Short mmCIF file of C-alpha atoms and ligand atoms in Angstrom, two decimals:
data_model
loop_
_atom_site.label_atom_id
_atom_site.label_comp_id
_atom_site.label_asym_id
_atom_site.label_seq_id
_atom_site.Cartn_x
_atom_site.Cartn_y
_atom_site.Cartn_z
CA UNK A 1 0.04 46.44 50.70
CA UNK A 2 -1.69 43.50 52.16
CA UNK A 3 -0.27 40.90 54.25
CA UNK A 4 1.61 38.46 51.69
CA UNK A 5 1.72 35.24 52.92
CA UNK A 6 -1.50 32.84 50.80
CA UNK A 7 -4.29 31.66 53.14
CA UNK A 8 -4.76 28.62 51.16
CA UNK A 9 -2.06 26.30 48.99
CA UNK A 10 -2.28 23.10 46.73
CA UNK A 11 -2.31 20.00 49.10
CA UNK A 12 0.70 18.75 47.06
CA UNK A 13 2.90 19.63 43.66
CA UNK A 14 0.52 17.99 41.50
CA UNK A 15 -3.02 18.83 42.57
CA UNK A 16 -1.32 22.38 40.80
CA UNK A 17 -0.28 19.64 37.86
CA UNK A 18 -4.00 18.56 37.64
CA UNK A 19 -5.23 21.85 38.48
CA UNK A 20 -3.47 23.84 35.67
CA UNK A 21 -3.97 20.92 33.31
CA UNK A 22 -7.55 20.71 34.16
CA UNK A 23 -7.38 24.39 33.23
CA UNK A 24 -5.33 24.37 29.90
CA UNK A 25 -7.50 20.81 29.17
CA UNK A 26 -10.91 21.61 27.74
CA UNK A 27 -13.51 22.99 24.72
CA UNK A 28 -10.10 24.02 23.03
CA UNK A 29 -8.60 20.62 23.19
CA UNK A 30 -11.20 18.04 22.42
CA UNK A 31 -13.42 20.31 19.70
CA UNK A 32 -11.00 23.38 18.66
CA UNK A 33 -7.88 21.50 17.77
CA UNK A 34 -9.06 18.70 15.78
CA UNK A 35 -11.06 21.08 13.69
CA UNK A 36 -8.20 23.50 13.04
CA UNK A 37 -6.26 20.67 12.66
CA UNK A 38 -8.22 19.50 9.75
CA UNK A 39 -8.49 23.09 8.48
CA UNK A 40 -5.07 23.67 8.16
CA UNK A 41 -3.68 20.65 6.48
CA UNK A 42 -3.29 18.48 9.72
CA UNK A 43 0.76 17.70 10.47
CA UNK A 44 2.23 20.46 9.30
CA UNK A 45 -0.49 23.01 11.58
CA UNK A 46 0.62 20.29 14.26
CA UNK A 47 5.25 20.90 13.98
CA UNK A 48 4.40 24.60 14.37
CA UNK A 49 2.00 23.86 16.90
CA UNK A 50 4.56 22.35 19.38
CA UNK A 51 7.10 24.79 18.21
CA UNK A 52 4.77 27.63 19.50
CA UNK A 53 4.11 25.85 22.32
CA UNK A 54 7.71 25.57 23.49
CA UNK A 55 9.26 28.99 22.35
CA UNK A 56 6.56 30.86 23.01
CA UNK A 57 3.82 29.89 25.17
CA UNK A 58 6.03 27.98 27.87
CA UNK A 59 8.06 30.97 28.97
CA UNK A 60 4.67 33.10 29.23
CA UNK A 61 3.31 30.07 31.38
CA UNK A 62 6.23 30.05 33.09
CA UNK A 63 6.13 33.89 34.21
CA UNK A 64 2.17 33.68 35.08
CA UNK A 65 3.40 31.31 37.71
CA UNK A 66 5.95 33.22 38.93
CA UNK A 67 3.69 36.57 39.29
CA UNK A 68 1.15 34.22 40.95
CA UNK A 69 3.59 33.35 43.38
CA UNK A 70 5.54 36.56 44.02
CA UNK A 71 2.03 38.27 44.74
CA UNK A 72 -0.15 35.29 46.30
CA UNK A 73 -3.20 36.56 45.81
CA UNK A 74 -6.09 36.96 42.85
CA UNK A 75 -4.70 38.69 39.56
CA UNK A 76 -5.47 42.50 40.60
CA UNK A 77 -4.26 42.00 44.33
CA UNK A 78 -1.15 40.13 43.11
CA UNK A 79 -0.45 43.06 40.46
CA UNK A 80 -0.83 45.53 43.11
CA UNK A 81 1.36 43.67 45.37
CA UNK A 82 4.08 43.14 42.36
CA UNK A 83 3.97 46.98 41.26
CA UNK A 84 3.86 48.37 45.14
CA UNK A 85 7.21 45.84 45.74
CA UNK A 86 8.61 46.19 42.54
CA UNK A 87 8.18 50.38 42.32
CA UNK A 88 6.99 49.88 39.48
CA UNK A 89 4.15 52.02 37.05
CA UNK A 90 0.77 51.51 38.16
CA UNK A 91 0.07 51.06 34.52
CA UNK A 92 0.60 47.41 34.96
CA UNK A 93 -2.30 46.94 37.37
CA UNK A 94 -4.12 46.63 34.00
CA UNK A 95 -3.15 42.70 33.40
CA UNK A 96 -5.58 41.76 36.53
CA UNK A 97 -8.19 44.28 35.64
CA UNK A 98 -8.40 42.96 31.86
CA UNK A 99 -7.87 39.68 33.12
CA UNK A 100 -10.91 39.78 35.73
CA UNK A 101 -13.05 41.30 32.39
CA UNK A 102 -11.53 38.47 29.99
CA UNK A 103 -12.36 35.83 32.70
CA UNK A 104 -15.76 36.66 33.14
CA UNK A 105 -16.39 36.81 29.32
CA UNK A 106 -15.05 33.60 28.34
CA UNK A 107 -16.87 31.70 31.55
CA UNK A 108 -20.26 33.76 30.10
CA UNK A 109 -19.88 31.86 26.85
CA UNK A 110 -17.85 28.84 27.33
CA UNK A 111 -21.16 27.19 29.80
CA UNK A 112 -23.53 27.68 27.19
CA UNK A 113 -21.22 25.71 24.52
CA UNK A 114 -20.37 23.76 27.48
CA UNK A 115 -24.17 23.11 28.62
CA UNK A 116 -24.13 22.02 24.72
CA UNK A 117 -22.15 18.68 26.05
CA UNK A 118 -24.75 18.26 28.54
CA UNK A 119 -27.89 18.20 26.11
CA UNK A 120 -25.40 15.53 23.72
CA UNK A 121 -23.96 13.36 26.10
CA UNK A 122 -27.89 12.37 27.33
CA UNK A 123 -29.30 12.36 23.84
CA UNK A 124 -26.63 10.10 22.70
CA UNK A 125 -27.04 7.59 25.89
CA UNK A 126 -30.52 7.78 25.07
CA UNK A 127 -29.84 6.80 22.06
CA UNK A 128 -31.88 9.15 20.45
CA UNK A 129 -29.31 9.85 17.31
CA UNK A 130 -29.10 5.95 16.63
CA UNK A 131 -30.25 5.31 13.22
CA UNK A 132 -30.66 9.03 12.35
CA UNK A 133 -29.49 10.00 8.68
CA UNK A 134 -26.50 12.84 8.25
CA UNK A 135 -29.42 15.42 7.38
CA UNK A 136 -31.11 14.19 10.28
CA UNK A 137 -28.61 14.59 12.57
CA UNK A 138 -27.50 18.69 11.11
CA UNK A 139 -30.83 19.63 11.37
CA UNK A 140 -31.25 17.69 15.03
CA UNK A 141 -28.09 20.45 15.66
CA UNK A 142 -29.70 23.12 14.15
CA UNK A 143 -33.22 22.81 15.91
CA UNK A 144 -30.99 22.22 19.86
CA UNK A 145 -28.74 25.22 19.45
CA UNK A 146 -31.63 27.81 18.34
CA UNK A 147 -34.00 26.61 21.01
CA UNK A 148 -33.17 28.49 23.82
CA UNK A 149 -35.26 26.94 26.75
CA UNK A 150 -32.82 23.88 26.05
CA UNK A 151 -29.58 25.58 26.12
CA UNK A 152 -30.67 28.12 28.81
CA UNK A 153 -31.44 24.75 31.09
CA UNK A 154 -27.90 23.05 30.12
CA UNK A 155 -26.40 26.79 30.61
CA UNK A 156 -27.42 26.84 34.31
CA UNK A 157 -26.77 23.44 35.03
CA UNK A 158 -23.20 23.81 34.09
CA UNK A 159 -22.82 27.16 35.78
CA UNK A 160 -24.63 25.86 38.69
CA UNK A 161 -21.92 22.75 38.66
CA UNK A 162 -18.74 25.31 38.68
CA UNK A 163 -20.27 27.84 41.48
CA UNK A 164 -20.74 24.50 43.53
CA UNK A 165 -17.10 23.57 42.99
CA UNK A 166 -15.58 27.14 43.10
CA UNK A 167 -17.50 27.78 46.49
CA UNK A 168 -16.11 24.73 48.29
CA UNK A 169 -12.89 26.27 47.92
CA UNK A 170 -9.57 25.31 46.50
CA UNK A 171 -8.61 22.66 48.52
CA UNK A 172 -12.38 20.99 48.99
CA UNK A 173 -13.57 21.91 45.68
CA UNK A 174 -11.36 22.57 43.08
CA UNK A 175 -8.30 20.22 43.96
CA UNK A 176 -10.62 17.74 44.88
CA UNK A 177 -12.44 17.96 41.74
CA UNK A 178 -10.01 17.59 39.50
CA UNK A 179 -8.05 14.79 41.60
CA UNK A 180 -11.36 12.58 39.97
CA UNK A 181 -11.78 14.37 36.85
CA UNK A 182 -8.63 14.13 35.68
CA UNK A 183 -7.50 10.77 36.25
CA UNK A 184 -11.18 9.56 34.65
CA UNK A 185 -10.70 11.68 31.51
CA UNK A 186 -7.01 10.95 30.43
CA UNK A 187 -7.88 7.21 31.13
CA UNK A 188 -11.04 7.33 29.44
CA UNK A 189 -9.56 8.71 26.55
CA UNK A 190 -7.48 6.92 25.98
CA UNK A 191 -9.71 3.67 25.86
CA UNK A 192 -11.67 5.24 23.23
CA UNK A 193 -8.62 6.01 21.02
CA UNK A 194 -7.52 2.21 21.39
CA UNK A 195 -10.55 1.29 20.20
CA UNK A 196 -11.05 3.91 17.41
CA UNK A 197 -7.64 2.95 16.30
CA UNK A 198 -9.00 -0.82 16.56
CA UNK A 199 -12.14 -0.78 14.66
CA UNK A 200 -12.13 2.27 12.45
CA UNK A 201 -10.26 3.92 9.64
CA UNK A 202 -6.44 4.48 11.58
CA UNK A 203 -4.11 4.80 8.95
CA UNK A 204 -6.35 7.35 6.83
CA UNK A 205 -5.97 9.30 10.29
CA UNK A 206 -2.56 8.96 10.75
CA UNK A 207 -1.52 10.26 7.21
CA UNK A 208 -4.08 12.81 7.75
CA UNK A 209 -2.34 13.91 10.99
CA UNK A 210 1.29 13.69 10.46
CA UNK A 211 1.72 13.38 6.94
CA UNK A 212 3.89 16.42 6.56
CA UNK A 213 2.86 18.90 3.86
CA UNK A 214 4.98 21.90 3.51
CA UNK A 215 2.93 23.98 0.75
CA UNK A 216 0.08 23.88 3.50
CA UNK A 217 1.85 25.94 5.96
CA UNK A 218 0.98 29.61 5.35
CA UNK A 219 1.13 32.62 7.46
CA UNK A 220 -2.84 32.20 8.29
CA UNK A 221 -1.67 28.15 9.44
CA UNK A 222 1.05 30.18 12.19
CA UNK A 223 -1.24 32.54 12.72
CA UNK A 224 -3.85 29.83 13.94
CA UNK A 225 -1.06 27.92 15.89
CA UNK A 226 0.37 30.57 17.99
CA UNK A 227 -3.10 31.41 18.37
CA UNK A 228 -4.33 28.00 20.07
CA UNK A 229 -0.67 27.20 21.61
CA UNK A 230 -2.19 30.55 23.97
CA UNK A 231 -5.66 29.56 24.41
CA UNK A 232 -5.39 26.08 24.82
CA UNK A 233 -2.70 26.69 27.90
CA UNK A 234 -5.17 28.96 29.83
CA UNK A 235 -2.54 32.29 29.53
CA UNK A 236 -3.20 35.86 29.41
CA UNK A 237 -6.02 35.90 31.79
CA UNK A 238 -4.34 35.48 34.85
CA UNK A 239 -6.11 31.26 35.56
CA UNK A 240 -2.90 29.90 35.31
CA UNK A 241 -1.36 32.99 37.87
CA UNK A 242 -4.40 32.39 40.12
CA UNK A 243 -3.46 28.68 40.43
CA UNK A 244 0.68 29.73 40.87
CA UNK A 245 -0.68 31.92 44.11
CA UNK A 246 -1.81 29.05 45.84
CA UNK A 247 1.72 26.84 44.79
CA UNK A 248 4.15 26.27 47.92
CA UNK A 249 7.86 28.30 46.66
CA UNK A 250 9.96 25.25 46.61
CA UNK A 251 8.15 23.57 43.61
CA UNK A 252 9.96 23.65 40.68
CA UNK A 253 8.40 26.02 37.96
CA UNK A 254 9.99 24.73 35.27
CA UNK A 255 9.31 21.51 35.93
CA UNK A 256 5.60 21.67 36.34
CA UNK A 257 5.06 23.95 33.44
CA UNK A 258 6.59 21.37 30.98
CA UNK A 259 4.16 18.70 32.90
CA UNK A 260 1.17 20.88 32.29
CA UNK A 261 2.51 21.19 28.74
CA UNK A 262 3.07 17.99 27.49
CA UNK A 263 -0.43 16.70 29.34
CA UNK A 264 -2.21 19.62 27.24
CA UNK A 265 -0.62 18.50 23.87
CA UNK A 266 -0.85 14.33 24.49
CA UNK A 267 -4.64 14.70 25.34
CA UNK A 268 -5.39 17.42 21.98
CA UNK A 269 -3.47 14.75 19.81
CA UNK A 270 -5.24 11.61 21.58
CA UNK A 271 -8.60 13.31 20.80
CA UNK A 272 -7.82 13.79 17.12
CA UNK A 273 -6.37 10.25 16.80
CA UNK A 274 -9.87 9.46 18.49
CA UNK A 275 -11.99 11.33 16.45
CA UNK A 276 -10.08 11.30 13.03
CA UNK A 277 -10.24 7.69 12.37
CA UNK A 278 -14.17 7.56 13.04
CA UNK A 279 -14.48 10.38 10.82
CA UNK A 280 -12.39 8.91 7.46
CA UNK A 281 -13.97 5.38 8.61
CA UNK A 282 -17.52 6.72 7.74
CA UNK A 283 -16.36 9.13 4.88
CA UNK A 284 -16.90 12.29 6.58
CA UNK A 285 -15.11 15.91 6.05
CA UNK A 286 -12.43 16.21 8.46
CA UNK A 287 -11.82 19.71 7.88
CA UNK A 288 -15.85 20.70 8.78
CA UNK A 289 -14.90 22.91 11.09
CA UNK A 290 -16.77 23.87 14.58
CA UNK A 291 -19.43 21.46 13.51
CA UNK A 292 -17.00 18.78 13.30
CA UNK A 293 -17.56 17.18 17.18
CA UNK A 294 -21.14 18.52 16.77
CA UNK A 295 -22.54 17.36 13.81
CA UNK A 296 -20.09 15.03 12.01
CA UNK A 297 -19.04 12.79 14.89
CA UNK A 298 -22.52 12.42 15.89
CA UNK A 299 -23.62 10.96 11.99
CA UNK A 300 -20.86 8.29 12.28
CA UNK A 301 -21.54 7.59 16.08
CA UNK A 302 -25.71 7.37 14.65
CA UNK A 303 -24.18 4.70 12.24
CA UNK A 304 -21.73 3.24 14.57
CA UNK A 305 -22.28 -0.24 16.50
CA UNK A 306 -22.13 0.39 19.98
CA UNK A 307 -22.27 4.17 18.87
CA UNK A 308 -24.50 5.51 21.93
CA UNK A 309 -22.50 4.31 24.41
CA UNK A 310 -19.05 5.58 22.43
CA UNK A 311 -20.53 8.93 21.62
CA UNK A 312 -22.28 9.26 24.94
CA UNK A 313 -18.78 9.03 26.80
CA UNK A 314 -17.09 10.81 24.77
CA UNK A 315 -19.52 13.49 25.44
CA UNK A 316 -19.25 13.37 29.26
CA UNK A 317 -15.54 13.38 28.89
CA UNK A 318 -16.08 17.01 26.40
CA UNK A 319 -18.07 18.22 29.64
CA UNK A 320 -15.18 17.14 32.50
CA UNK A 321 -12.77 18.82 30.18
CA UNK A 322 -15.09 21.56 29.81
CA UNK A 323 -15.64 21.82 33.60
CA UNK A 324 -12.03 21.63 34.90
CA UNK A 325 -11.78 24.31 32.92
CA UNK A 326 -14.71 26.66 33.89
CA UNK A 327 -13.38 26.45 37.77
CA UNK A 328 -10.20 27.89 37.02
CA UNK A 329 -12.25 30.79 34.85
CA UNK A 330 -14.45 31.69 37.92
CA UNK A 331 -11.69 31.58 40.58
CA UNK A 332 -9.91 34.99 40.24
CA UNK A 333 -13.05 36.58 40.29
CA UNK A 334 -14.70 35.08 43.11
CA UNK A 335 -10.46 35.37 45.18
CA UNK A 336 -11.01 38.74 44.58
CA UNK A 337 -13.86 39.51 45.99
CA UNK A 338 -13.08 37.46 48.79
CA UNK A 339 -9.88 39.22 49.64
CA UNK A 340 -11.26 42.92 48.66
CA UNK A 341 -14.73 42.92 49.75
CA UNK A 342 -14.89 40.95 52.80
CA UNK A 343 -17.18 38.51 51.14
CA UNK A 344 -17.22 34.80 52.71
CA UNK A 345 -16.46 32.65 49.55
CA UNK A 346 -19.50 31.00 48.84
CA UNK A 347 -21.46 34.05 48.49
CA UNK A 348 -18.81 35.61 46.28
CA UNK A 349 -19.21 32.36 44.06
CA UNK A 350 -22.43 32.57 44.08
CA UNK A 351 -22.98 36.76 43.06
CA UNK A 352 -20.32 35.81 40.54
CA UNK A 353 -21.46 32.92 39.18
CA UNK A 354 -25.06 34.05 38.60
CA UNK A 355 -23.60 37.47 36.91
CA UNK A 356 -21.52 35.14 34.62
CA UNK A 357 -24.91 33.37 34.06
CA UNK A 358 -26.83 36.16 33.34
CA UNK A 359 -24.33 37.49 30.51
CA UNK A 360 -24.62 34.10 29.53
CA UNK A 361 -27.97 34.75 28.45
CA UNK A 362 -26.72 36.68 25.84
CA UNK A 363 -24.82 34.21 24.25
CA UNK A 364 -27.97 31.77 24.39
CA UNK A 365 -29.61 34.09 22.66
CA UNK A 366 -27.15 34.68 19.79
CA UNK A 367 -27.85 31.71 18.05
CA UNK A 368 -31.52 32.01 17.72
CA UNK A 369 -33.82 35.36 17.85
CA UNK A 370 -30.99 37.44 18.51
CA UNK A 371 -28.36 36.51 16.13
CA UNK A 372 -27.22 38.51 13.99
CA UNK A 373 -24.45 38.65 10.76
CA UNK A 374 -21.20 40.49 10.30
CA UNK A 375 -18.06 40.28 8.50
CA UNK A 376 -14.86 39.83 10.85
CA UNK A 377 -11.76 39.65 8.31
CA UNK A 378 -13.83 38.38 5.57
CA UNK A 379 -15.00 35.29 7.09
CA UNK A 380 -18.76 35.58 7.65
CA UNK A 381 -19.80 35.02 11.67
CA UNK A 382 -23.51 34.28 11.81
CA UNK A 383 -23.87 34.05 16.04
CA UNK A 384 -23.78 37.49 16.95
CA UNK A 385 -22.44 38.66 20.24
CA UNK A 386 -21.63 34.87 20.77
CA UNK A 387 -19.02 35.73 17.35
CA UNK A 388 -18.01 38.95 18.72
CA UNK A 389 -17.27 37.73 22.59
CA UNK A 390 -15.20 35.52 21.28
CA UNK A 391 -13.21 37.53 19.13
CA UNK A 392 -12.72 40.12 21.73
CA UNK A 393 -11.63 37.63 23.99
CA UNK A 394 -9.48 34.80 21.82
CA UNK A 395 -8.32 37.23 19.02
CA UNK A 396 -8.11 40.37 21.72
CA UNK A 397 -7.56 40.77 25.40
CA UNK A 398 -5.90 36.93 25.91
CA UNK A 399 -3.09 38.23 23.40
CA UNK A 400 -2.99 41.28 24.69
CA UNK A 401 -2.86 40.30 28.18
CA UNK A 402 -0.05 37.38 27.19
CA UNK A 403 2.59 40.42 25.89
CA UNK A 404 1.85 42.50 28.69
CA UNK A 405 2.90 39.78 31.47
CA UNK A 406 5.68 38.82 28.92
CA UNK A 407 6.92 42.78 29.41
CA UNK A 408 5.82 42.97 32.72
CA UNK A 409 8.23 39.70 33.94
CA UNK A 410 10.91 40.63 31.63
CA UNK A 411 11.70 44.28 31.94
CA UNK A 412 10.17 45.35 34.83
CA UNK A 413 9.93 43.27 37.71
CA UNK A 414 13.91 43.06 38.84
CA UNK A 415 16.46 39.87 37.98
CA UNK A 416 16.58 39.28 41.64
CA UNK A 417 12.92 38.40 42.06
CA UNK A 418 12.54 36.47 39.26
CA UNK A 419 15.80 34.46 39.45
CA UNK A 420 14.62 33.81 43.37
CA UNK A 421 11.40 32.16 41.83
CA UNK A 422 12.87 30.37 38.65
CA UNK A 423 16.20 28.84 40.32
CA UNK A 424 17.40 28.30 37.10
CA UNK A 425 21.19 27.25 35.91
CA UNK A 426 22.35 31.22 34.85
CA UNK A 427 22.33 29.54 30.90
CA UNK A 428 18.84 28.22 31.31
CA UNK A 429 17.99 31.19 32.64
CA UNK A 430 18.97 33.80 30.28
CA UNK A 431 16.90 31.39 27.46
CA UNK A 432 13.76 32.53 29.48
CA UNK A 433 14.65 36.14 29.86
CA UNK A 434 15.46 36.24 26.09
CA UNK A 435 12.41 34.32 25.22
CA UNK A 436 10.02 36.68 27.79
CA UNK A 437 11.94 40.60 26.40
CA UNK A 438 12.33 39.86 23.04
CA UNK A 439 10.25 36.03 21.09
CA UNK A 440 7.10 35.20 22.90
CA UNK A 441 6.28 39.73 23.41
CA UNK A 442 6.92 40.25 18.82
CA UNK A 443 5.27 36.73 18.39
CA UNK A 444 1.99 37.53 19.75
CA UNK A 445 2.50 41.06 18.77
CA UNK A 446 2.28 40.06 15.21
CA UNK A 447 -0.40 37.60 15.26
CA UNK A 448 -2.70 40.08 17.38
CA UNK A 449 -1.97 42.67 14.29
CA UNK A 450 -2.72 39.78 12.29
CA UNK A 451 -6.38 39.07 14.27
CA UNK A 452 -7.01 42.12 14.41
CA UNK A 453 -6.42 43.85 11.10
CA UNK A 454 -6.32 40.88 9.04
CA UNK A 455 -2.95 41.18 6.76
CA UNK A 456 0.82 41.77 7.51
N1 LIG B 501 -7.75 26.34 27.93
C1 LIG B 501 -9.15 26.06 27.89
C2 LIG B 501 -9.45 25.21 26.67
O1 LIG B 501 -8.56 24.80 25.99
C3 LIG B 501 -9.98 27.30 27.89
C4 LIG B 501 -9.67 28.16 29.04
C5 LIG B 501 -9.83 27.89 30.34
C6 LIG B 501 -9.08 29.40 28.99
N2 LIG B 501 -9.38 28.93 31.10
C7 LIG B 501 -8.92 29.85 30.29
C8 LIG B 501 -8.64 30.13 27.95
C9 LIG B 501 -8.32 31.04 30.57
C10 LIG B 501 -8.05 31.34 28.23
C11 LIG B 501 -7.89 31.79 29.52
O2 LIG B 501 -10.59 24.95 26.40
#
């Protein structure tokens, strides 16, 4: 076993808080959860929503922390360190292995949607969607995301942005970079949901949002919220342990998890009471789906007064959010190699980074010559590997990787340890243990039946 003490920790207890945030904050925020919002009946997807998030997804946060802390290094060095210490089956060395595959998966196709932001945010400055009719601006969609030379440029600028980042290090790049980001995005936002609220439809949103409906709530709505409560907090790939290896011991877990938590959930909810109100203002669908931040924000913002410079910030806040995001996807690969192969870290960014890339391509690809059809739980997916990346990775692995750290913290690594890292009240305490053996391991368990296999 290597030498445990971390090289490198977080300047201070929140550049983790911004760190993690900027990690749980991104695509999944600002476009996923307004649109499965609006799919699943809006208020009542939201109650179950926070009630995932608190029974199930804040223990699992909790306990990515804790193994990030007890084994101070990248995913698979900290789950070697955990199972040498711990005695336990080298089985478990799996979580940083999956996790190192999941995280280079998701970064692959989360920059080319990303790079998507990129391509809006300067078309809408430009104000080249001013004026343009709803047709207009589905096909303007269309013809962006199936020309490839376009997305492969605003693919490689947005890679190129995170290697840049990731290769300055954690204290010069990726604290530093989200010290900016963050503050600038939660600010921003909010300015843009005073004035939606101002000048466009609010109360049409607000019903829409909170207006609680019980008969919507079915077991595909729960399904979709414990779902997202995961995603959207960064868990089962081993980000959020990668950022709890560089966190000094006497920060409170607890604590910062429930920060990281509630700034997650207040920016998802300020973007739908930002987007929501344009939408019902100009009489749009609010339950279009993916194409809702794509296609039907953009008609109203081609309509709207001012709506270039609106739409064009809101853009460049999707791609901070987006960015914050990709640095904490690229990290445990590039710590790894670092501490493993005796790589300096800007070269391991930068072999990383342009592997990512490369998959990338593949994505690019999937939604023009190479896309292809399939059926996945009778819903067709038109995008090809782009579909089937993300399935394997959202509906798959994550999951997967959630219940085994769940398992992992709860039954195998001893009370001592974990008590050491949570100093919890002995009450408090056994809440987490219960919530980490027995809730968050048969949730997940039955929604990943549910992803996978379709029915109960
Ligand atoms: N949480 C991010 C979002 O909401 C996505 C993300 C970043 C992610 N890092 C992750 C998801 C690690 C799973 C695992 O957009």
């Amino acid at each position: 076993m290597d030498n445990k003490s971390s090289l490198v920790q977080w300047g201070s207890r929140w550049a983790f808080v911004l760190a993690a945030s900027g990690s749980a904050i991104g695509l999944g925020n600002i476009w996923k959860f307004p649109y499965i919002m609006g799919k699943n009946g809006g208020a009542a997807f939201v109650l179950i929503y926070l009630l995932c998030m608190v029974i199930i997804s804040m223990p699992i946060m909790m306990s990515e922390i804790i193994l990030g802390r007890m084994g101070k290094r990248s995913p698979i060095n900290t789950m070697r360190n955990i199972v040498h210490a711990e005695n336990a089956s080298g089985f478990w060395k799996i979580i940083g292995w999956m996790g190192l595959l999941t995280g280079v998966l998701i970064l692959s196709y989360y920059s080319v949607i990303a790079g998507w932001t990129i391509f809006y945010s300067m078309q809408t400055i430009s104000g080249g969607l001013s004026g343009l009719t709803p047709g207009e601006v589905g096909d303007n969609f269309a013809n962006f995301i199936s020309n490839p030379t376009y997305t492969l440029i605003c693919h490689s600028l947005f890679m190129l942005a995170t290697i840049l980042i990731i290769a300055r290090g954690v204290n010069r790049g990726i604290e530093l970079a989200v010290r900016i980001l963050m503050p600038i995005l939660f600010i921003t936002l909010l300015i843009l949901m005073c004035y939606s609220i101002a000048t466009a439809d609010f109360s049409s949103a607000w019903r829409f949002m909170f207006a609680f409906d019980l008969s919507k709530v079915t077991g595909a709505v729960i399904v979709d919220a414990i779902g997202h409560a995961f995603f959207t907090l960064s868990l089962g790939m081993g980000a959020i342990l990668m950022y709890g290896a560089y966190l000094p011991k006497h920060v409170s877990v607890v604590k910062t998890s429930a920060m990281v938590i509630t700034a997650d959930t207040l920016i998802a909810l300020i973007a739908g009471l930002t987007i929501f109100p344009i939408v019902f203002a100009y009489g749009l669908e609010p339950g279009a789906g993916p194409g809702l931040i794509f296609v039907t924000l953009p008609i109203a913002f081609a309509q709207m007064t001012g709506g270039s410079v609106f739409g064009g910030i809101f853009f460049v806040l999707l791609l901070f959010a987006a960015w914050t995001s990709a640095l904490s996807l690229l990290e445990p690969a590039v710590a790894w190699l670092t501490e493993s192969k005796n790589m300096t870290r800007k070269k391991a960014a930068w072999i990383t980074g342009l592997f990512i890339w490369l998959v990338g391509l593949l994505t690019v690809m999937s939604f023009s010559s190479w896309a292809f059809e399939f059926n996945f739980l009778g819903v067709k997916k038109t995008n090809g590997l782009f579909d089937m990346f993300d399935i394997l990775t959202s509906n798959i692995t994550l999951p997967l990787g959630g219940i085994l750290m769940a398992l992992f913290v709860g039954w195998v690594v001893s009370e001592a340890s974990t008590k050491d890292q949570l100093a919890l009240e002995s009450r408090v305490y056994k809440l987490w243990q219960f919530a980490v053996r027995f809730i968050s391991p048969i949730a997940i368990a039955i929604v990943l039946y549910f992803l996978v296999f379709g029915s109960l």
